[in-house]
Short mmCIF file of C-alpha atoms in Angstrom, two decimals:
data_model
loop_
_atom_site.label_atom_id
_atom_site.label_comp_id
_atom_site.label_asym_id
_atom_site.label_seq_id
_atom_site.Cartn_x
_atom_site.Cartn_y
_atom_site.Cartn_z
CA UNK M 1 -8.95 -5.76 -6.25
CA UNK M 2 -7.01 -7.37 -3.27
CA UNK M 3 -8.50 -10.82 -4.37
CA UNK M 4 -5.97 -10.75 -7.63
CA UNK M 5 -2.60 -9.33 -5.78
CA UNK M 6 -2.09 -12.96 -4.96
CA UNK M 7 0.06 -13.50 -2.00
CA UNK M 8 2.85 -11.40 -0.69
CA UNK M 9 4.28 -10.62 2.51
CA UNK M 10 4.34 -6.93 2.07
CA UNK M 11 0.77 -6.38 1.11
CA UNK M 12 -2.11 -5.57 3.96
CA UNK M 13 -4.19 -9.34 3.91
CA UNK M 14 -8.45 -9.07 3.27
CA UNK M 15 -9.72 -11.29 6.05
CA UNK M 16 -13.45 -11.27 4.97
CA UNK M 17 -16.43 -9.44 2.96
CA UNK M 18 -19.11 -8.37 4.77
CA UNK M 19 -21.82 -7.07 1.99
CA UNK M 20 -25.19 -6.21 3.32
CA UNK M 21 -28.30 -4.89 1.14
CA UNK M 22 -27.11 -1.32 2.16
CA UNK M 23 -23.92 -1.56 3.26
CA UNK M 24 -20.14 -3.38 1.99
CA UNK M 25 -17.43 -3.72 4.62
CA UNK M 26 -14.54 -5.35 4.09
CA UNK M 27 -12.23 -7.17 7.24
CA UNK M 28 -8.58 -5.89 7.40
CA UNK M 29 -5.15 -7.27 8.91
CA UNK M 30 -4.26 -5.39 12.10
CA UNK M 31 -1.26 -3.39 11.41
CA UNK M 32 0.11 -2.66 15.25
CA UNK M 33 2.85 -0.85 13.83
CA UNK M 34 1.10 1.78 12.93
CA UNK M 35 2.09 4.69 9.96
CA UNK M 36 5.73 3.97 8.38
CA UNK M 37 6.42 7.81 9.51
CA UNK M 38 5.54 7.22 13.29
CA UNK M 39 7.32 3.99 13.12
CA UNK M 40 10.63 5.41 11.69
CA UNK M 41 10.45 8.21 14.20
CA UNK M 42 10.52 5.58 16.75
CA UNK M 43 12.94 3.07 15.60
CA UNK M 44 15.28 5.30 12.55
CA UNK M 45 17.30 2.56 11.71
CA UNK M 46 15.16 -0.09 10.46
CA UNK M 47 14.88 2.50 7.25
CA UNK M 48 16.58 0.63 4.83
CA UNK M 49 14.46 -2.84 5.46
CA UNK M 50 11.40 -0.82 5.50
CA UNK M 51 12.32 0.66 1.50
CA UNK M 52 13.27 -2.85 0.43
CA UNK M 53 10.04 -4.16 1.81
CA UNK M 54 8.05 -1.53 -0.27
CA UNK M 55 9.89 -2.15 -3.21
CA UNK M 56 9.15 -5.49 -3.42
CA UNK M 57 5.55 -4.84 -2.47
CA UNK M 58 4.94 -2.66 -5.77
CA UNK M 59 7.07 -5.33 -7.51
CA UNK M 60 4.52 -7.61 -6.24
CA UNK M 61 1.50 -5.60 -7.80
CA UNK M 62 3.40 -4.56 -10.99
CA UNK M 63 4.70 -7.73 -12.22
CA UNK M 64 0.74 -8.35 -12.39
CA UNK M 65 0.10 -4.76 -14.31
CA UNK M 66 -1.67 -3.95 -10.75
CA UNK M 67 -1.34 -0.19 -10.59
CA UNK M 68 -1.71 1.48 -6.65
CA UNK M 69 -1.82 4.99 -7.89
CA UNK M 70 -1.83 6.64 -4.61
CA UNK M 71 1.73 5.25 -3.00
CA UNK M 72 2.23 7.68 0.22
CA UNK M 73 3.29 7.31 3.21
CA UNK M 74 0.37 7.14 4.90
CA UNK M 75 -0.51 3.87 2.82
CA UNK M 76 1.89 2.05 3.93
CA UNK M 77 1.65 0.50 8.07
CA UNK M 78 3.50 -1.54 9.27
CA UNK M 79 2.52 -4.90 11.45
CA UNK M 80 3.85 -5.21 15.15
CA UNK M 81 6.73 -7.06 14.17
CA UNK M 82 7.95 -4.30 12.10
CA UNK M 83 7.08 -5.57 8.08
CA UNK M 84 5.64 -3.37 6.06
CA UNK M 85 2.10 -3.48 5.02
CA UNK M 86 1.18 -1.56 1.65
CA UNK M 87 -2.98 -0.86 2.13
CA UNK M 88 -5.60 1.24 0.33
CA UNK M 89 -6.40 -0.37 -2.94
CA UNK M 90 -9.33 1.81 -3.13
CA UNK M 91 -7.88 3.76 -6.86
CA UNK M 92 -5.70 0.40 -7.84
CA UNK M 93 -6.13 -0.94 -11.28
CA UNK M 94 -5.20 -3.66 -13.39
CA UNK M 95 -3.63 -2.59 -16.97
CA UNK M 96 -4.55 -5.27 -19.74
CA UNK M 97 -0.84 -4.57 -21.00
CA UNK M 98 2.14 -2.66 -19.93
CA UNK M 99 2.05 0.44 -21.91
CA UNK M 100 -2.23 0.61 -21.45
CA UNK M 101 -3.07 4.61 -20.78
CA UNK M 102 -5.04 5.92 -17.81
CA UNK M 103 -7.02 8.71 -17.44
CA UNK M 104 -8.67 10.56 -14.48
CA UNK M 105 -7.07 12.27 -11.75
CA UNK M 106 -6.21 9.98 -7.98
CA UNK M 107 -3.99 9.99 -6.06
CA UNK M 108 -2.53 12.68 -2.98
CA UNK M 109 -1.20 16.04 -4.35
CA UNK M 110 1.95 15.77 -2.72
CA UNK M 111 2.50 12.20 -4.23
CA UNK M 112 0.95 12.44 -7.23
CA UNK M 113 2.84 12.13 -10.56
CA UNK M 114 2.59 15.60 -12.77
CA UNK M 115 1.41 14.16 -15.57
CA UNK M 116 -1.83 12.44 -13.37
CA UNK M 117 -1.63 15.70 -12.19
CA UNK M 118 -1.97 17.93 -15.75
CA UNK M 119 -5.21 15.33 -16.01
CA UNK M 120 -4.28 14.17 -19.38
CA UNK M 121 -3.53 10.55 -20.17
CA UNK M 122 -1.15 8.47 -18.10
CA UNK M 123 0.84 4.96 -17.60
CA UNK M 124 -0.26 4.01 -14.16
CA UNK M 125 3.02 2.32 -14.08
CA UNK M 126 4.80 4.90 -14.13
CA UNK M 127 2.89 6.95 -12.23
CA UNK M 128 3.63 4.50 -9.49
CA UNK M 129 7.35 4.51 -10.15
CA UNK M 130 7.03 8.55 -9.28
CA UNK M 131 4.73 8.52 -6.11
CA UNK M 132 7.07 5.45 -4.59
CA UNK M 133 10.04 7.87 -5.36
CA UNK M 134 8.74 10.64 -3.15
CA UNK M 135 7.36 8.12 -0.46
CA UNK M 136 11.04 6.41 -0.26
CA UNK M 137 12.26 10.21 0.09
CA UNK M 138 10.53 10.70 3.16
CA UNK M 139 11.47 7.39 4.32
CA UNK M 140 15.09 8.54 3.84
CA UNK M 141 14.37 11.76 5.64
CA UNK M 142 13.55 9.69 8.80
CA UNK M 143 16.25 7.23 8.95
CA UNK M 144 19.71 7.15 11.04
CA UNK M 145 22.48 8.15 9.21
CA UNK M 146 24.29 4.58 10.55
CA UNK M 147 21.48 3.20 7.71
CA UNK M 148 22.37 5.23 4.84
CA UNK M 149 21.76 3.44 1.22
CA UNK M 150 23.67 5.25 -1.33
CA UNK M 151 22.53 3.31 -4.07
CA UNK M 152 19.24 4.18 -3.38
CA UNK M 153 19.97 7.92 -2.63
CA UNK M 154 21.39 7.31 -6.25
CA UNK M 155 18.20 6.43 -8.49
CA UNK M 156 15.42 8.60 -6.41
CA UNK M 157 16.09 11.71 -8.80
CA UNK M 158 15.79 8.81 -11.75
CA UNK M 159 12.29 7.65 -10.02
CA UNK M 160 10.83 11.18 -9.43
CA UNK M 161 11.93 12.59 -13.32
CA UNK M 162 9.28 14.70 -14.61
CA UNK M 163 9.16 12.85 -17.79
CA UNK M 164 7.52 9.42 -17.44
CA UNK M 165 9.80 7.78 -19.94
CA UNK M 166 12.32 8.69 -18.28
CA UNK M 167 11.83 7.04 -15.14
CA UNK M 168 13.03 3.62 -14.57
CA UNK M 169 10.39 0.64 -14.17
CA UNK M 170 10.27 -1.26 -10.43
CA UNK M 171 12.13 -4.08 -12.14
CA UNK M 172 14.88 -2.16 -13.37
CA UNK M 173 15.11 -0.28 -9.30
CA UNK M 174 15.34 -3.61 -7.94
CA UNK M 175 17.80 -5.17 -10.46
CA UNK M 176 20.14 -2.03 -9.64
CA UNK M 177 20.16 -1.88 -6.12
CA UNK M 178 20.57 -5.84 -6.14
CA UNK M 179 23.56 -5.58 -8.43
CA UNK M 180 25.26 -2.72 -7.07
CA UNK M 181 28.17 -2.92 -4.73
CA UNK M 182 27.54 -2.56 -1.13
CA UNK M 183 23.27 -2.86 -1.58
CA UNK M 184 23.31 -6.23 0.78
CA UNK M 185 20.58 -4.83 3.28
CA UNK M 186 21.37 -5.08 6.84
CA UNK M 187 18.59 -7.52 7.80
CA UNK M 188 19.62 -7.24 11.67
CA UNK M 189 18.59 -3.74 11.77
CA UNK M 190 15.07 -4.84 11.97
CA UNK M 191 14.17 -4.57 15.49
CA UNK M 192 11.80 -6.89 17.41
CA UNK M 193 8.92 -5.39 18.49
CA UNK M 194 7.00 -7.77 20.45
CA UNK M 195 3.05 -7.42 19.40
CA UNK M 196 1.61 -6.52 23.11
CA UNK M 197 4.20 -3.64 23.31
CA UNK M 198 3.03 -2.49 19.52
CA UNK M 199 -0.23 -2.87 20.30
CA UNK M 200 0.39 -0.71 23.80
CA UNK M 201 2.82 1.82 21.64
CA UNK M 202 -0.15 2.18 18.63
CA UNK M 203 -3.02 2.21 21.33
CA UNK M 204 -6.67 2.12 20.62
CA UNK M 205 -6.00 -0.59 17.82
CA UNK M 206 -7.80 -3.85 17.14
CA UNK M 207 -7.31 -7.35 15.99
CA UNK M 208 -8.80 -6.19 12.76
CA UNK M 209 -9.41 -3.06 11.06
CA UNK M 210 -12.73 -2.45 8.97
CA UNK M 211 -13.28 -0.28 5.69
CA UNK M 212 -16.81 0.49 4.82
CA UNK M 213 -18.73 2.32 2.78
CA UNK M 214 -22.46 3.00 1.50
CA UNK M 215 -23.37 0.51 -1.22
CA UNK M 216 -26.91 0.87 -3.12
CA UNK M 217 -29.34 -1.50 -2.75
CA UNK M 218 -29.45 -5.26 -4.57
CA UNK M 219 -31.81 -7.50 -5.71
CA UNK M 220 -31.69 -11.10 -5.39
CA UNK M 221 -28.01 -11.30 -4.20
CA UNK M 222 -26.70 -12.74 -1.03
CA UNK M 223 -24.09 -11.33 1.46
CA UNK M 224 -20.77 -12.76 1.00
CA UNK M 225 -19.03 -14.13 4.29
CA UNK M 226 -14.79 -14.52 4.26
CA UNK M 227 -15.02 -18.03 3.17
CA UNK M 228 -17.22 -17.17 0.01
CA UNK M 229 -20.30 -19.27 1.22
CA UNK M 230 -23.72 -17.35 1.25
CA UNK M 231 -24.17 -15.18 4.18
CA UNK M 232 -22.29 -13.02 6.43
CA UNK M 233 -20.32 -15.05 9.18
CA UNK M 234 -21.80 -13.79 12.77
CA UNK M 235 -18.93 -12.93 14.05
CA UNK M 236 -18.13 -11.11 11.25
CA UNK M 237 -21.53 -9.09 11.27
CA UNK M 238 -20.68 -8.73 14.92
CA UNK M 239 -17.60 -6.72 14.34
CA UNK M 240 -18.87 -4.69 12.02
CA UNK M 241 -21.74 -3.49 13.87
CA UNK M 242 -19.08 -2.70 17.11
CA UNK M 243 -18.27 0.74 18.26
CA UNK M 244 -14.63 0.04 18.45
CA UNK M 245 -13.76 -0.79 14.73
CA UNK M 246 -12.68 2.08 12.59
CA UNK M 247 -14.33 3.32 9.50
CA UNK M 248 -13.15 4.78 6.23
CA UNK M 249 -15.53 5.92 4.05
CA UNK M 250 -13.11 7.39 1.22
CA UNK M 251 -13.53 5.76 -2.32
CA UNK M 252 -12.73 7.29 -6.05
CA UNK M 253 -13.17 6.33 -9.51
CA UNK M 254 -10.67 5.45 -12.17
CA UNK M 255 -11.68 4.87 -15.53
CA UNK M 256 -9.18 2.86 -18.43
CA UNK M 257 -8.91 5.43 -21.54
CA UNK M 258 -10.58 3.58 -24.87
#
């Protein structure tokens, strides 16, 4: 999936494909910055860059019909620097057309649109819209009060409706805090971390972080190294096989409705 988000500053970046005959691990941008809740408890006021930032990262994915469908705080890190990083693409899809219909439940309770989770059909779209909602409310919970964004205090209860048509689409969100009065985001607000003090802050992290899990066994197919050519990169293999990288083994399966 990450190969067709295309390239945006706010999305976690795939540095290479490590797939084995039994195994398929994939090589991950170091986010120093950690969790956008630990990062907001230690620096509050850089709330309202972090909430544009994610906004334009699911504006990213849904101007390409990408769906995330499990938006949560604990999906989105942050680099050292302080940008965010939207990650786990494990449930994304991509919709043929706008109003295409989902089925099967994803997602995190907590974050998870009602009607994803009543199990019945859904616009992954909009089921997006919801789960960003909540995520921006927590985001708002942990900010200064100096940082306040009315406008977006505003259209949360619009985002989080418990009708899906009633909920307003990313492009509309952006186009309203954009044109309201007094949304100019206070860009100096983003502090500079330095990356060695992130990095000391966020400690035991690595210059990369790698996802694997279990893959069943192929015939006549080669491992695929980050530049595409046959064949795992050593260095690649290397990291994969060290003690120090850490391993997620969570995956779940979406399926279009016919």
């Amino acid at each position: 999936m990450l190969h067709l988000l295309g390239k945006s500053p706010y999305i976690v970046s795939l540095h290479g494909i490590y797939d084995s005959e039994r195994e398929f691990w994939t090589v991950m941008e170091l986010c120093a910055g950690g969790r956008v809740s630990d990062w907001l408890r230690r620096h509050p006021n850089t709330a309202t860059t972090v909430s544009k930032q994610l906004l334009e990262a699911v504006g990213h994915l849904h101007t390409r019909l990408i769906c995330h469908l499990d938006i949560k705080p604990d999906n989105v890190l942050l680099s050292g620097a302080g940008e965010v990083r939207l990650c786990d693409f494990v449930t994304a899809c991509q919709l043929q057309q706008a109003d295409q219909q989902l089925v099967g439940k994803c997602g995190t309770i907590d974050f998870r649109a009602p009607e994803v989770e009543g199990g019945g059909a859904y616009n992954g779209l909009k089921a997006d819209v919801y789960s960003l909602g909540r995520t921006l409310q927590v985001v708002k919970e942990l900010r200064e009060a100096k940082c306040a964004w009315p406008e977006l205090e505003e259209i949360l209860p619009r985002m989080i409706r418990h009708e899906p048509q009633a909920r307003p689409d990313i492009e509309s969100i952006q186009k309203y805090l954009t044109d309201s009065q007094g949304a100019q985001l206070d860009w100096s607000s983003l502090e500079s971390i330095s990356y060695e003090q992130a990095l000391v802050e966020n400690s035991p992290l690595l210059p990369c972080v790698i996802a694997g899990k279990a893959a069943p066994p192929k015939e006549g197919k080669q491992a695929t190294g980050a530049t595409g050519a046959a064949g795992a990169k050593p260095a690649m293999k290397a990291a994969c096989r060290s003690s120090y990288c850490r391993r997620s083994s969570d995956s779940q399966t979406l399926f279009p409705q016919a």
